[in-house]
JSON list of C-alpha atoms in Angstrom, two decimals:
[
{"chain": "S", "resi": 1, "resn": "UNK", "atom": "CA", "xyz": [2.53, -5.40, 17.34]},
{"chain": "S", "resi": 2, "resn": "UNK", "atom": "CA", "xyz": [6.38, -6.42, 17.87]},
{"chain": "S", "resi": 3, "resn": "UNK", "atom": "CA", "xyz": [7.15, -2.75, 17.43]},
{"chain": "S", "resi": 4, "resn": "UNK", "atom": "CA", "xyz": [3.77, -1.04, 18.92]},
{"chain": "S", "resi": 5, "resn": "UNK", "atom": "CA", "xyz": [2.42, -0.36, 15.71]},
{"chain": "S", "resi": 6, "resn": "UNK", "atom": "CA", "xyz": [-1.50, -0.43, 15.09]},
{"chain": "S", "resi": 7, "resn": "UNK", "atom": "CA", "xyz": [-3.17, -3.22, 12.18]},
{"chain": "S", "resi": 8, "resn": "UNK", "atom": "CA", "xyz": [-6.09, -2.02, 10.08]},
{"chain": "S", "resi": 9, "resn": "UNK", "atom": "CA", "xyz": [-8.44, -4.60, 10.41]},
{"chain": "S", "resi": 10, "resn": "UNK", "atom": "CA", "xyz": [-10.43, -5.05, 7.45]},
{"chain": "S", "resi": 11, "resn": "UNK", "atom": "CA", "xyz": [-13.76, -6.75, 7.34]},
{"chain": "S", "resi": 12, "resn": "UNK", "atom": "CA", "xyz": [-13.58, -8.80, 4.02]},
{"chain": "S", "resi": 13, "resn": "UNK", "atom": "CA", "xyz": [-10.58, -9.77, 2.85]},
{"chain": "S", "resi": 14, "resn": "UNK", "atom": "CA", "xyz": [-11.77, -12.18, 0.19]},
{"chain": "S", "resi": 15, "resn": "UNK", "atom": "CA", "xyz": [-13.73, -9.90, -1.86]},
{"chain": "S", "resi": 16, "resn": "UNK", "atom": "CA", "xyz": [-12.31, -6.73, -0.38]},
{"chain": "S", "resi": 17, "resn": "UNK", "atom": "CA", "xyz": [-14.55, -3.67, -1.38]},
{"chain": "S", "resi": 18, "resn": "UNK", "atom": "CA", "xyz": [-12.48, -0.43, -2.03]},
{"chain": "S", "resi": 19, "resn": "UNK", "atom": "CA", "xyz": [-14.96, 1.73, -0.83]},
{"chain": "S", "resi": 20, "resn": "UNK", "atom": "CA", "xyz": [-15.56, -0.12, 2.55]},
{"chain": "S", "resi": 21, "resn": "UNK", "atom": "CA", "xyz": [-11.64, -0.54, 2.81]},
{"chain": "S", "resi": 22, "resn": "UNK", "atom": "CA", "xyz": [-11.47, 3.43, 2.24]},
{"chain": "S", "resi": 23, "resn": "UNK", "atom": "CA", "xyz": [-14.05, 4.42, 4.93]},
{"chain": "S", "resi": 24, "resn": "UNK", "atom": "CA", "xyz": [-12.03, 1.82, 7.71]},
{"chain": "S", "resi": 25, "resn": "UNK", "atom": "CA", "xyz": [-9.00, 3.74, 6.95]},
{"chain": "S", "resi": 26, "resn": "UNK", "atom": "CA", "xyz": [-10.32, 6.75, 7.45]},
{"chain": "S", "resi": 27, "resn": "UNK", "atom": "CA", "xyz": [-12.12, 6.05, 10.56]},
{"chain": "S", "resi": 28, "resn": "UNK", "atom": "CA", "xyz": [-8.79, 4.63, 12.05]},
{"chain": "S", "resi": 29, "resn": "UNK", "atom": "CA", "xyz": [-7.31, 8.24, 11.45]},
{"chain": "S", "resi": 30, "resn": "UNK", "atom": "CA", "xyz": [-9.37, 10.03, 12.97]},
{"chain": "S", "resi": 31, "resn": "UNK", "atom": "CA", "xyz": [-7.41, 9.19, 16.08]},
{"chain": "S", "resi": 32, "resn": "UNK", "atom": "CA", "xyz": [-4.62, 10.59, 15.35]},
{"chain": "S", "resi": 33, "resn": "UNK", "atom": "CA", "xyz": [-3.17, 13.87, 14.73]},
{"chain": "S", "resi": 34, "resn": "UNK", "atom": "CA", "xyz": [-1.99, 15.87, 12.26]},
{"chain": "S", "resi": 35, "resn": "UNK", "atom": "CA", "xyz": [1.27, 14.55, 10.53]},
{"chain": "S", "resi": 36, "resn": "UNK", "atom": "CA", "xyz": [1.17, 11.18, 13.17]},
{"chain": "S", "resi": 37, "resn": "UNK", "atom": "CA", "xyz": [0.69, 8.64, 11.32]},
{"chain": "S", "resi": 38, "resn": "UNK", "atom": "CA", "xyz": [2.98, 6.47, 9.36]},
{"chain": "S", "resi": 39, "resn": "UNK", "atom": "CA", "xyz": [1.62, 4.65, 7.27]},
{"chain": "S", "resi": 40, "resn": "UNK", "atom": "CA", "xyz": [2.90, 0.56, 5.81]},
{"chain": "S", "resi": 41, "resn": "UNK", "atom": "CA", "xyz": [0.91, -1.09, 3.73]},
{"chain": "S", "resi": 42, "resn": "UNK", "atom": "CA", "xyz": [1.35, -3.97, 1.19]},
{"chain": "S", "resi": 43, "resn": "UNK", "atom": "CA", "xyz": [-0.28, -5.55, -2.01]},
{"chain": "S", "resi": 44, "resn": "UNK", "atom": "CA", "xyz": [-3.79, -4.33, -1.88]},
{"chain": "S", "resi": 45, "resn": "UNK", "atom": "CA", "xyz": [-3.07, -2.47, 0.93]},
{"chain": "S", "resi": 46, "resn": "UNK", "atom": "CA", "xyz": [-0.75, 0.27, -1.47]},
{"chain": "S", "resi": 47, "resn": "UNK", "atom": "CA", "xyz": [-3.98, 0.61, -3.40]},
{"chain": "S", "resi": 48, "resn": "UNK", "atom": "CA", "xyz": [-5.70, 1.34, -0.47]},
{"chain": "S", "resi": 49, "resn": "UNK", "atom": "CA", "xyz": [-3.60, 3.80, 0.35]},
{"chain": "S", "resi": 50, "resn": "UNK", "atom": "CA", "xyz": [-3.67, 5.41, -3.00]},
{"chain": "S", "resi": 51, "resn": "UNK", "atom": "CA", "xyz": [-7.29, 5.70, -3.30]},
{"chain": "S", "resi": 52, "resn": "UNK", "atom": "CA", "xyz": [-7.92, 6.93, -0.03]},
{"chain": "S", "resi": 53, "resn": "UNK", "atom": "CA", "xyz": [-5.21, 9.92, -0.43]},
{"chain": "S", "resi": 54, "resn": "UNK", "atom": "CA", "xyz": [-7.48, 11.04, -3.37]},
{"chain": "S", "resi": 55, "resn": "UNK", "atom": "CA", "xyz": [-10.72, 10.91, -1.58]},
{"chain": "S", "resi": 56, "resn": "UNK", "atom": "CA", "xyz": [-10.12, 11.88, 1.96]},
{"chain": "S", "resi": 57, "resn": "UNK", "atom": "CA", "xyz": [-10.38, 14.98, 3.36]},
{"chain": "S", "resi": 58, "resn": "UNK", "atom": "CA", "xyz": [-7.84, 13.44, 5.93]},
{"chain": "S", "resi": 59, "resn": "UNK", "atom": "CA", "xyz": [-4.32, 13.15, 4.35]},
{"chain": "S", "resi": 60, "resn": "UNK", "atom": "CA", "xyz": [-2.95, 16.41, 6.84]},
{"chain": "S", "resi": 61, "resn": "UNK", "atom": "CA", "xyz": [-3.35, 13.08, 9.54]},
{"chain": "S", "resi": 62, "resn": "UNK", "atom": "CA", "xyz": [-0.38, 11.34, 7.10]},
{"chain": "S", "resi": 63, "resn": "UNK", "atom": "CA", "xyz": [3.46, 12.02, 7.19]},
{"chain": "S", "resi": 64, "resn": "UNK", "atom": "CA", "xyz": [4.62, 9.14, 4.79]},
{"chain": "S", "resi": 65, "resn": "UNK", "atom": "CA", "xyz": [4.08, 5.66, 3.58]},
{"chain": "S", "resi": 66, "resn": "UNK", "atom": "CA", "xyz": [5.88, 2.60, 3.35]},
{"chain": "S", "resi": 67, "resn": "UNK", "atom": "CA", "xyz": [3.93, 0.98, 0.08]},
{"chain": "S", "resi": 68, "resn": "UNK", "atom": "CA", "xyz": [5.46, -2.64, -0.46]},
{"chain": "S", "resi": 69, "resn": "UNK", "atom": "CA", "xyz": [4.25, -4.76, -3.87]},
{"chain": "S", "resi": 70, "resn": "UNK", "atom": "CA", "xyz": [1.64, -2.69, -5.11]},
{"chain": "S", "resi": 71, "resn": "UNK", "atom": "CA", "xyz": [-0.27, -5.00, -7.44]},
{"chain": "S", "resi": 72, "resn": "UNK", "atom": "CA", "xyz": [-1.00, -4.54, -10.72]},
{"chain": "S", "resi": 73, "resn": "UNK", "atom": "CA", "xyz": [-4.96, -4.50, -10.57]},
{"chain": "S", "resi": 74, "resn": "UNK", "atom": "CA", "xyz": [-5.53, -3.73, -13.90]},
{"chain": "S", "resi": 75, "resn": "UNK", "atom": "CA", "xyz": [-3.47, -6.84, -15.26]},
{"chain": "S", "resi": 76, "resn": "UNK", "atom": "CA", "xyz": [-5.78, -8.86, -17.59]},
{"chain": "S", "resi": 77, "resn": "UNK", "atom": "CA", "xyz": [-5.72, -12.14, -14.73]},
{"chain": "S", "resi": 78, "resn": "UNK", "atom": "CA", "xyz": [-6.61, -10.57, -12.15]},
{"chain": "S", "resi": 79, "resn": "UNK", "atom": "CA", "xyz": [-9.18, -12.21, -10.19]},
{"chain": "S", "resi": 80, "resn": "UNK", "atom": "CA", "xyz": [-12.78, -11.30, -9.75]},
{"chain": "S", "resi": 81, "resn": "UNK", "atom": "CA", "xyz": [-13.17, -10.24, -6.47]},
{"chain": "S", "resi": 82, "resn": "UNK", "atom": "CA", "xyz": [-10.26, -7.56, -7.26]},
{"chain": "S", "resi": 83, "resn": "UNK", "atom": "CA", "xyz": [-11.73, -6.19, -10.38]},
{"chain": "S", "resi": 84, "resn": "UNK", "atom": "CA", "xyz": [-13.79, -3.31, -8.29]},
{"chain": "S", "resi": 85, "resn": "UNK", "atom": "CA", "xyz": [-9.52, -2.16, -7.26]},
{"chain": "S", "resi": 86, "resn": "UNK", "atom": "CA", "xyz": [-9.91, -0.56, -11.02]},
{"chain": "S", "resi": 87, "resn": "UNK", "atom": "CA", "xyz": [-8.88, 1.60, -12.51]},
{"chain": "S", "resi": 88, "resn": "UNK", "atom": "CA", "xyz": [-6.15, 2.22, -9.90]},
{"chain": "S", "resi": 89, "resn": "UNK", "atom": "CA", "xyz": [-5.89, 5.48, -8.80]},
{"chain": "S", "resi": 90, "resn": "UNK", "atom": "CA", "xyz": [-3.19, 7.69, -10.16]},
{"chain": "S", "resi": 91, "resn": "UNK", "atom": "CA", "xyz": [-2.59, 10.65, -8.06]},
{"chain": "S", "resi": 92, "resn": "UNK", "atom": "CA", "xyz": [0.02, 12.21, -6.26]},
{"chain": "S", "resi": 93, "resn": "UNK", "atom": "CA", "xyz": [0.61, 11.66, -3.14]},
{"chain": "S", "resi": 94, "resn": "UNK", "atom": "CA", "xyz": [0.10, 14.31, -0.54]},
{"chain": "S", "resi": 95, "resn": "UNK", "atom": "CA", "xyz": [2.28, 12.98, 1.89]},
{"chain": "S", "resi": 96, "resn": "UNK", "atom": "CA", "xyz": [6.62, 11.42, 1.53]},
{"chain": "S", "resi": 97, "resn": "UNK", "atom": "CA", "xyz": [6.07, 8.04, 0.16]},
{"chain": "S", "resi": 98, "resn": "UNK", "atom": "CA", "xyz": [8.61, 4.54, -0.97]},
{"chain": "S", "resi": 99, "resn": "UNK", "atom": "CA", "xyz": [7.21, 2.06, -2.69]},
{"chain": "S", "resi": 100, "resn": "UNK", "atom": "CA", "xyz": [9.63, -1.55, -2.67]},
{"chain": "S", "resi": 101, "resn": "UNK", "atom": "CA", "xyz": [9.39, -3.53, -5.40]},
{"chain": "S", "resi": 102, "resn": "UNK", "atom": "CA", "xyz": [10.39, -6.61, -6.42]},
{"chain": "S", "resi": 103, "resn": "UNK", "atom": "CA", "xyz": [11.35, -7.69, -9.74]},
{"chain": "S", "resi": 104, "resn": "UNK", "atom": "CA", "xyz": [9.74, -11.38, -10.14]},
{"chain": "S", "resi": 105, "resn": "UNK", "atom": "CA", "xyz": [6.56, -10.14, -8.21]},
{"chain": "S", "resi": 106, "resn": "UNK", "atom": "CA", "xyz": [3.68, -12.34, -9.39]},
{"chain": "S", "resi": 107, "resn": "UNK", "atom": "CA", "xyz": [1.55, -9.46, -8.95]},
{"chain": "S", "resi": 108, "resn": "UNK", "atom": "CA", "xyz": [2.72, -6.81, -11.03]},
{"chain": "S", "resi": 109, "resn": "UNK", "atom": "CA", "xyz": [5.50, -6.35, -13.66]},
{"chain": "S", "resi": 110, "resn": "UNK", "atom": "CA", "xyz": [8.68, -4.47, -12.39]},
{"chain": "S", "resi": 111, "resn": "UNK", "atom": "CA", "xyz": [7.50, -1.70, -15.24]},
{"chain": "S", "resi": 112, "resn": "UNK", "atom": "CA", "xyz": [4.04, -1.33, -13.92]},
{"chain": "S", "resi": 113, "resn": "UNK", "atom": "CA", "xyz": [5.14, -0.82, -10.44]},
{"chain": "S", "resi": 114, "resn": "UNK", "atom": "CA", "xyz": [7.95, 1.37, -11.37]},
{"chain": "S", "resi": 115, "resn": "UNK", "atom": "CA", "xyz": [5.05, 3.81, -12.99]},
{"chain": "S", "resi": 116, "resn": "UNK", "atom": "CA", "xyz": [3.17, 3.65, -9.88]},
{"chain": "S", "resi": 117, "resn": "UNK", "atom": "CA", "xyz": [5.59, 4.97, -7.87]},
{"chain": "S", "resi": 118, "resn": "UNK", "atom": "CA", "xyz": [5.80, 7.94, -10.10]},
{"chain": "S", "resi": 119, "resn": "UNK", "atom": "CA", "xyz": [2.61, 8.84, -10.52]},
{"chain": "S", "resi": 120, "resn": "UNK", "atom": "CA", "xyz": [2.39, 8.48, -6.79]},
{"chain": "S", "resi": 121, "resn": "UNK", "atom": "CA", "xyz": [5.21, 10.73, -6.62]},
{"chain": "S", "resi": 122, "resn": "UNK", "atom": "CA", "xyz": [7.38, 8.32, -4.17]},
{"chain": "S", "resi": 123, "resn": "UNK", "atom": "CA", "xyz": [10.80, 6.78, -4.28]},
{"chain": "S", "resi": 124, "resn": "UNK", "atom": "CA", "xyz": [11.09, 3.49, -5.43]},
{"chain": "S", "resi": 125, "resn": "UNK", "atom": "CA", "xyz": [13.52, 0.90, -3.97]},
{"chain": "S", "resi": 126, "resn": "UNK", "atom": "CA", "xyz": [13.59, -2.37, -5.97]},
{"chain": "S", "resi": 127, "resn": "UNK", "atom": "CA", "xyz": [14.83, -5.27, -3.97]},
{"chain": "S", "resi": 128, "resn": "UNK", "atom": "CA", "xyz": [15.86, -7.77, -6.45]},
{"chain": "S", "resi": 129, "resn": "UNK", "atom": "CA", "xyz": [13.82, -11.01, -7.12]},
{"chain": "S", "resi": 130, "resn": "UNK", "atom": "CA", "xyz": [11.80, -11.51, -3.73]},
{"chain": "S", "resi": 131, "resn": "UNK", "atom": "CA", "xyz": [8.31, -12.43, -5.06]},
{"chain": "S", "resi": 132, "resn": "UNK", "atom": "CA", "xyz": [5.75, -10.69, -3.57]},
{"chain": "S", "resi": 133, "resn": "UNK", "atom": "CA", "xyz": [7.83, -9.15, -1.10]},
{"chain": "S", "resi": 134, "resn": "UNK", "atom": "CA", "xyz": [5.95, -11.45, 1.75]},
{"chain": "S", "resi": 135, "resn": "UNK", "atom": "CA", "xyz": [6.43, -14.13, 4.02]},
{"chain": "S", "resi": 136, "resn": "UNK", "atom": "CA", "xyz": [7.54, -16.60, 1.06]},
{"chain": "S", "resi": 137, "resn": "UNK", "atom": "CA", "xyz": [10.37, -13.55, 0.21]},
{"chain": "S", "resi": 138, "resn": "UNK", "atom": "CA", "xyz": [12.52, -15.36, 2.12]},
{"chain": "S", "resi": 139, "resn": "UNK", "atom": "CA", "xyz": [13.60, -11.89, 4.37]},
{"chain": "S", "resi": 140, "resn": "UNK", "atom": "CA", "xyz": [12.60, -12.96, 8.05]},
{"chain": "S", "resi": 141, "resn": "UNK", "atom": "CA", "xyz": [11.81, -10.02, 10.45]},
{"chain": "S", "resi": 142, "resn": "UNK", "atom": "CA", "xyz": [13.12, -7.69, 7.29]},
{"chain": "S", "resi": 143, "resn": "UNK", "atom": "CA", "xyz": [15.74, -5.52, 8.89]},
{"chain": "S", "resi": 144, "resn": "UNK", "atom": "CA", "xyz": [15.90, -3.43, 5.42]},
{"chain": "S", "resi": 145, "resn": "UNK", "atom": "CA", "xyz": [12.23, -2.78, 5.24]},
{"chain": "S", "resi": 146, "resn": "UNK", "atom": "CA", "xyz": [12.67, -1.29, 9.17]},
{"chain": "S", "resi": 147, "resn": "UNK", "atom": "CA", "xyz": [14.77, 0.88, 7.99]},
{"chain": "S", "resi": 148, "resn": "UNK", "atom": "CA", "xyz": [13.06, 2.39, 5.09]},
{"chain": "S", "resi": 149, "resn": "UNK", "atom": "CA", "xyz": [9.98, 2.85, 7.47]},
{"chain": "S", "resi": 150, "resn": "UNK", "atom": "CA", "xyz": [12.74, 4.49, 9.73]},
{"chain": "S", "resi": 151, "resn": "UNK", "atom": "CA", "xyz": [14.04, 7.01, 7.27]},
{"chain": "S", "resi": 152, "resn": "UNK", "atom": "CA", "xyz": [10.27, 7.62, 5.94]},
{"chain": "S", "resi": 153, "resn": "UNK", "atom": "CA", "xyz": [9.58, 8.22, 9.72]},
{"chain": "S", "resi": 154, "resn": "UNK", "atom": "CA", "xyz": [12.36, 10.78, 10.42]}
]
């Protein structure tokens, strides 16, 4: 909101359904026109992102993404109410994408993310040992991260 940027809202996020996550996505787009929107999403969100690329008939509405900590949902501790974010989707990208990692993220092994982002077909930036890349990271209002979404958006 600080920089006049619109939130998806999702309806559950304690046992967030892919599916329903998907279709809110898509509904947001259809606001916007072609090439518009820029999308930033984090943790589940990069999923999100991933799986509605290869399932919407929408991606033209897309011109890049800012993907921070992408979990790894198909680690063997992941809990329940995530196990319905597997497998995670694979493909390409359709639009300019970064993904920033971290390399102590909880979530998912500096190798696992680093895959992602090539199967996704982005640039990866890995920021050191932040965590999860999140309010605990330590980075304030994250100058660095505006300026990734900057390039991505020019």
């Amino acid at each position: 909101a600080l920089h006049g940027h619109r939130r998806v809202e999702q309806d559950d996020w304690l046992w967030p359904r892919r599916g329903d996550w998907m279709a809110r996505l898509d509904e947001v787009l259809q606001d916007v026109t072609a090439g518009g929107a820029v999308l930033v999403a984090h943790s589940l969100g990069c999923q999100l992102v991933a799986a509605w690329a290869a399932h919407s008939g929408h991606t033209n509405r897309v011109r890049a993404a800012l993907l921070v900590a992408p979990p790894d949902t198909e680690r063997e501790d992941m809990p329940p109410n995530l196990l319905p974010w597997r497998p995670i989707v694979r493909q390409r990208l359709p639009f300019a994408s970064t993904v920033v990692t971290s390399s102590d993220d909880p979530y998912g092994a500096p190798e696992r993310s680093a895959q992602m982002a090539r199967e996704w077909g982005a640039e990866r930036v890995d920021i050191g040992a932040r965590g999860h890349i999140n309010g605990e990271s330590g980075l304030g209002d994250w100058a660095a991260g505006r300026e990734l979404l900057e390039q991505l958006r020019h």
